[in-house]
Short mmCIF file of C-alpha atoms in Angstrom, two decimals:
data_model
loop_
_atom_site.label_atom_id
_atom_site.label_comp_id
_atom_site.label_asym_id
_atom_site.label_seq_id
_atom_site.Cartn_x
_atom_site.Cartn_y
_atom_site.Cartn_z
CA ALA A 2 12.51 -20.07 -30.95
CA SER A 3 10.42 -20.55 -27.86
CA PRO A 4 9.95 -17.44 -25.70
CA TYR A 5 9.71 -19.77 -22.69
CA LEU A 6 12.97 -21.68 -22.94
CA HIS A 7 15.43 -18.85 -23.59
CA SER A 8 17.26 -19.41 -20.27
CA LEU A 9 17.41 -23.22 -20.47
CA LYS A 10 20.96 -24.49 -19.78
CA VAL A 11 20.41 -28.24 -19.16
CA LEU A 12 18.26 -30.57 -21.24
CA GLU A 13 17.58 -34.22 -20.48
CA VAL A 14 15.69 -36.31 -23.00
CA GLY A 15 15.12 -40.02 -23.33
CA GLN A 16 14.13 -42.68 -25.80
CA LEU A 17 14.09 -40.36 -28.78
CA THR A 18 13.28 -41.69 -32.22
CA ARG A 19 15.25 -40.62 -35.28
CA GLU A 20 12.45 -38.18 -36.13
CA GLU A 21 12.54 -36.67 -32.64
CA TYR A 22 16.32 -36.20 -32.88
CA ASP A 23 15.68 -34.39 -36.18
CA LEU A 24 13.13 -32.07 -34.57
CA LEU A 25 15.41 -31.33 -31.63
CA GLY A 26 18.29 -30.46 -33.93
CA ARG A 27 16.30 -27.98 -36.04
CA GLY A 28 15.82 -25.28 -33.43
CA ALA A 29 18.18 -22.86 -31.76
CA LEU A 30 17.71 -24.56 -28.40
CA LEU A 31 20.93 -26.58 -28.59
CA SER A 32 23.10 -23.52 -29.12
CA GLN A 33 22.25 -22.24 -25.62
CA LEU A 34 22.68 -25.51 -23.70
CA GLU A 35 25.62 -26.08 -21.36
CA GLU A 36 24.66 -29.67 -20.55
CA LEU A 37 22.90 -32.28 -22.68
CA ARG A 38 21.73 -35.60 -21.22
CA ILE A 39 20.43 -38.22 -23.62
CA LEU A 40 18.97 -41.33 -22.01
CA GLU A 41 18.27 -44.58 -23.81
CA VAL A 42 20.57 -43.77 -26.70
CA GLU A 43 19.63 -45.03 -30.16
CA ASN A 44 22.73 -45.33 -32.36
CA ALA A 45 21.69 -44.09 -35.80
CA GLY A 46 19.49 -41.21 -34.68
CA LEU A 47 21.96 -40.03 -32.06
CA LEU A 48 24.91 -39.95 -34.44
CA ALA A 49 23.01 -38.18 -37.19
CA PHE A 50 21.82 -35.63 -34.66
CA LEU A 51 25.24 -35.00 -33.08
CA GLN A 52 26.99 -34.79 -36.45
CA ARG A 53 24.60 -32.04 -37.64
CA THR A 54 24.88 -30.11 -34.40
CA ASP A 55 27.37 -27.51 -33.21
CA PRO A 56 26.30 -26.68 -29.67
CA SER A 57 28.57 -23.71 -29.03
CA ARG A 58 28.02 -23.52 -25.25
CA LEU A 59 27.85 -27.23 -24.49
CA ARG A 60 30.41 -28.30 -21.86
CA GLN A 61 28.82 -31.49 -20.52
CA LEU A 62 27.56 -34.47 -22.50
CA LEU A 63 25.94 -37.47 -20.84
CA LEU A 64 24.88 -40.48 -22.90
CA THR A 65 23.27 -43.48 -21.25
CA GLY A 66 21.23 -46.46 -22.24
CA TYR A 67 21.32 -48.98 -25.04
CA ARG A 68 24.28 -50.72 -26.56
CA LEU A 69 26.50 -48.40 -28.55
CA THR A 70 28.50 -49.91 -31.38
CA ALA A 71 32.26 -49.55 -31.78
CA GLU A 72 31.63 -47.66 -35.02
CA SER A 73 29.35 -45.21 -33.20
CA LEU A 74 31.97 -44.62 -30.52
CA ARG A 75 34.59 -43.85 -33.17
CA ALA A 76 32.19 -41.49 -34.94
CA LEU A 77 31.52 -39.66 -31.66
CA GLY A 78 35.26 -39.14 -31.30
CA ARG A 79 35.39 -37.29 -34.62
CA LEU A 80 32.89 -34.59 -33.62
CA PRO A 81 34.74 -31.26 -33.86
CA TRP A 82 32.93 -29.63 -30.92
CA LEU A 83 34.01 -32.32 -28.43
CA SER A 84 37.08 -30.22 -27.69
CA ARG A 85 34.87 -27.85 -25.65
CA LEU A 86 33.64 -30.52 -23.25
CA ASN A 87 34.85 -30.57 -19.67
CA ARG A 88 32.58 -33.47 -18.65
CA LEU A 89 31.81 -36.65 -20.58
CA GLU A 90 29.69 -39.45 -19.17
CA LEU A 91 29.12 -42.65 -21.11
CA THR A 92 27.05 -45.20 -19.21
CA PHE A 93 26.01 -48.11 -21.37
CA SER A 94 27.29 -51.25 -22.98
CA ILE A 95 29.66 -50.95 -25.91
CA GLU A 96 29.60 -53.78 -28.41
CA GLY A 97 33.09 -55.09 -29.04
CA ASN A 98 34.79 -53.25 -26.13
CA PRO A 99 36.50 -50.60 -28.36
CA TRP A 100 37.98 -48.53 -25.57
CA THR A 101 41.24 -47.99 -27.39
CA ALA A 102 39.20 -45.87 -29.82
CA LEU A 103 38.08 -43.64 -26.95
CA ALA A 104 41.64 -43.33 -25.68
CA ASP A 105 42.64 -42.08 -29.14
CA TRP A 106 40.02 -39.32 -29.27
CA PRO A 107 42.20 -36.31 -30.05
CA SER A 108 39.73 -33.63 -29.11
CA LEU A 109 39.19 -34.04 -25.36
CA THR A 110 41.87 -31.62 -24.18
CA GLU A 111 39.53 -29.64 -21.85
CA LEU A 112 38.13 -32.74 -20.16
CA THR A 113 38.25 -32.70 -16.35
CA ASP A 114 35.47 -35.21 -15.56
CA LEU A 115 35.29 -38.59 -17.32
CA GLN A 116 32.67 -41.10 -16.23
CA LEU A 117 32.63 -44.54 -17.82
CA SER A 118 30.46 -46.40 -15.33
CA ALA A 119 29.09 -49.85 -16.24
CA CYS A 120 30.52 -49.77 -19.77
CA GLU A 121 32.03 -53.25 -19.88
CA LEU A 122 35.48 -51.68 -19.65
CA LEU A 123 38.09 -54.39 -19.21
CA SER A 124 41.80 -54.43 -18.41
CA GLY A 125 42.90 -53.60 -21.97
CA GLY A 126 40.58 -50.61 -22.13
CA ALA A 127 41.79 -49.28 -18.79
CA THR A 128 45.39 -49.72 -19.95
CA ALA A 129 44.65 -47.80 -23.17
CA LEU A 130 43.01 -44.99 -21.18
CA ALA A 131 45.94 -44.86 -18.77
CA ALA A 132 48.33 -44.31 -21.67
CA SER A 133 46.16 -41.66 -23.31
CA PRO A 134 47.10 -37.96 -23.12
CA MET A 135 43.34 -37.40 -22.92
CA LEU A 136 43.63 -38.11 -19.17
CA ALA A 137 46.14 -35.33 -18.56
CA GLY A 138 43.52 -32.82 -17.36
CA VAL A 139 41.04 -35.29 -15.87
CA ARG A 140 40.42 -34.68 -12.18
CA PHE A 141 37.48 -37.06 -11.72
CA LEU A 142 37.54 -40.51 -13.29
CA ASP A 143 34.65 -42.91 -12.65
CA LEU A 144 35.23 -46.48 -13.78
CA SER A 145 32.76 -48.07 -11.36
CA TYR A 146 30.94 -51.26 -12.30
CA ASN A 147 33.60 -52.32 -14.78
CA ASP A 148 35.96 -55.28 -14.59
CA ILE A 149 39.32 -53.58 -15.18
CA GLY A 150 41.20 -56.14 -13.08
CA ASP A 151 44.60 -55.86 -11.44
CA ASP A 152 46.38 -55.00 -14.69
CA GLY A 153 43.98 -52.14 -15.41
CA VAL A 154 44.35 -50.76 -11.89
CA MET A 155 48.15 -50.96 -12.12
CA ALA A 156 48.14 -49.22 -15.50
CA LEU A 157 46.03 -46.38 -14.10
CA ALA A 158 48.23 -46.10 -11.03
CA ARG A 159 51.32 -45.85 -13.23
CA SER A 160 49.81 -43.49 -15.79
CA PRO A 161 52.08 -40.59 -16.64
CA HIS A 162 48.99 -38.43 -17.04
#
């Protein structure tokens, strides 16, 4: 472990290759982070990295950049440590618009801040989110730069959560 980074709480990295994800995941650095920001996400390397990781103090995860596949989004939802997050920010295009998969993520019970800006979220995705118990504790919801339409807005306004 580095004697210089022992108090690091927030890490932002971008455009990592699969090999760089591997290197990042090998050290003890991730176990001390409270916030992780990964810019220019690369699907395969990111998923392999996050699936091998158990960042015990992580409370905020921000992923931005390239297109994420529907399969990758579903795999993210199965990460056991997601239940500790209070902030999740996904800012990128999702191939196939699989927002119902996000609404079904069972492990986001501590979430208070959900940011889905510019994610090609449409009316059906907003409706699925509105019906999701995942939103029960959310106090800040950012759906800017999406086309959720009148039906999506109405579903959010009528959400029991």
